[in-house]
Amino acid sequence: MSWDLEARLDETFDGDVPDSVDEAALDRLKAVAYVMDESVRVPGTEVRIGLDPLVSAVPVVGDVISGGLSLYIVVESAYLGVSYATLARMLANIAIDVGGGAIPFVGTVFDAFWKSNKRNVELLLDELGGADQPDSVTETSEPEPVMIEVDEPAD
């Protein structure tokens, strides 16, 4: 097994890390995503799973524990200065993961393929790389004016 952090995720960070960003924190986040989503290769296939589907095999409690561990990436991303919009997307990924994983029998398979931690690290890296992410809904663009025509009633 390779311990090279850059090789763990398909997403590589090509941009310059801002001085305010702790590179050790990025490495920790990549490691958590790797352990939770891709640390074990299923024998005879190219499919990789992590602790997430294994832990969530325990009904309800496993999904709550897995979701709690996934929140670490969101909290650390907030400390790194990620926008609210990106944090909301990260929380949505975790909600989908926990909700889909809670479905009996099918949930474990869902958890194996919905890699919320990997997605969240990719969102973080995209934002740090300078991808245009609005801080709020109001900053997306200038809204177009709305024209309302009122016809006078005929007498």
XYZ file of C-alpha atoms in Angstrom:
155
model
C 0.000 0.000 0.000
C 1.319 3.401 -0.976
C 1.488 6.040 1.742
C 2.012 8.916 -0.699
C -0.763 11.373 0.220
C -1.011 12.886 -3.258
C -1.557 9.440 -4.781
C -4.417 8.646 -2.401
C -6.928 10.912 -4.111
C -7.519 11.383 -7.812
C -7.653 15.129 -7.133
C -4.252 16.762 -7.020
C -3.695 20.314 -5.877
C -1.954 22.264 -8.629
C -2.340 25.746 -7.181
C -0.229 27.570 -4.667
C -1.311 26.966 -1.112
C -2.142 30.324 0.462
C 0.169 31.235 3.325
C -2.760 31.107 5.724
C -3.422 27.418 4.945
C -1.759 24.799 7.094
C -0.372 22.167 4.711
C -0.298 19.616 7.524
C -4.065 20.115 7.872
C -4.496 19.358 4.165
C -2.486 16.170 4.605
C -4.638 15.151 7.594
C -7.829 15.757 5.624
C -6.573 13.713 2.688
C -5.624 10.908 5.074
C -9.061 10.891 6.729
C -10.783 10.818 3.335
C -8.547 7.981 2.218
C -9.157 5.876 5.336
C -12.911 6.481 5.278
C -13.467 6.025 1.523
C -10.643 4.147 -0.228
C -8.265 2.361 2.127
C -9.140 -1.222 1.129
C -9.210 -2.660 -2.380
C -11.883 -5.281 -2.920
C -10.006 -8.447 -4.005
C -10.265 -9.219 -7.696
C -11.591 -5.774 -8.605
C -10.420 -2.197 -8.953
C -13.098 -1.066 -6.466
C -11.799 0.551 -3.286
C -13.773 0.979 -0.089
C -12.900 2.413 3.281
C -14.135 2.271 6.819
C -17.337 4.143 5.958
C -19.268 1.191 4.468
C -17.749 -1.187 7.022
C -18.767 0.931 10.024
C -22.167 1.740 8.551
C -22.935 -1.972 8.242
C -24.027 -1.648 11.889
C -27.607 -0.362 11.585
C -28.216 3.305 12.518
C -25.318 3.611 14.990
C -22.717 2.916 12.307
C -24.101 5.629 10.034
C -24.152 8.158 12.878
C -20.540 7.334 13.788
C -19.485 7.513 10.147
C -21.248 10.864 9.711
C -19.597 12.192 12.835
C -16.165 11.228 11.562
C -16.966 12.865 8.216
C -17.781 16.132 9.983
C -14.090 16.436 10.868
C -13.353 17.389 7.251
C -16.073 20.063 7.314
C -14.879 21.548 10.614
C -11.256 21.606 9.510
C -12.287 23.165 6.177
C -14.107 25.909 8.063
C -10.906 26.630 10.002
C -9.054 26.825 6.690
C -11.440 29.560 5.524
C -13.721 27.748 3.090
C -16.830 29.687 1.997
C -20.252 29.037 3.476
C -21.530 27.767 0.138
C -18.815 25.113 -0.004
C -19.409 24.137 3.621
C -23.104 23.724 2.811
C -22.233 21.453 -0.127
C -19.977 19.420 2.151
C -22.760 19.036 4.708
C -25.145 17.997 1.919
C -22.666 15.293 0.825
C -22.552 13.962 4.395
C -26.358 14.088 4.716
C -26.722 12.085 1.492
C -24.120 9.612 2.759
C -25.819 9.127 6.126
C -29.322 9.039 4.638
C -28.432 6.620 1.861
C -26.373 4.483 4.222
C -29.285 4.164 6.639
C -31.343 2.191 4.104
C -31.306 -1.457 5.240
C -29.097 -3.785 3.163
C -28.747 -1.389 0.208
C -27.184 1.307 2.404
C -23.864 -0.477 2.814
C -23.490 -0.789 -0.956
C -24.491 2.868 -1.326
C -21.803 3.855 1.190
C -19.201 1.942 -0.801
C -19.868 4.044 -3.893
C -20.906 7.455 -2.484
C -17.558 8.724 -1.254
C -18.592 11.869 0.612
C -15.226 12.383 2.295
C -13.344 12.248 -0.982
C -15.881 14.622 -2.535
C -15.494 17.033 0.374
C -11.694 17.105 0.135
C -12.031 17.739 -3.597
C -14.391 20.661 -2.852
C -11.824 22.049 -0.411
C -8.988 21.714 -2.909
C -11.093 23.288 -5.669
C -11.759 26.315 -3.505
C -8.151 26.640 -2.374
C -7.090 26.328 -5.999
C -9.077 29.445 -6.830
C -12.188 27.961 -8.392
C -14.838 30.646 -8.303
C -17.118 29.784 -5.426
C -19.611 32.386 -4.228
C -19.694 33.093 -0.491
C -23.447 33.327 -0.497
C -26.423 33.081 -2.776
C -26.533 36.860 -3.192
C -23.016 37.004 -4.629
C -23.651 34.695 -7.577
C -24.530 37.401 -10.094
C -26.567 40.525 -10.552
C -30.230 39.551 -10.916
C -32.017 40.609 -14.051
C -34.843 43.117 -13.615
C -38.357 41.770 -13.717
C -40.900 43.582 -15.855
C -44.506 43.393 -14.771
C -47.186 44.650 -17.120
C -50.586 45.466 -15.766
C -53.473 45.738 -18.164
C -56.216 48.131 -17.171
C -59.596 46.465 -17.010
C -61.993 47.393 -19.765
C -65.075 49.335 -18.624
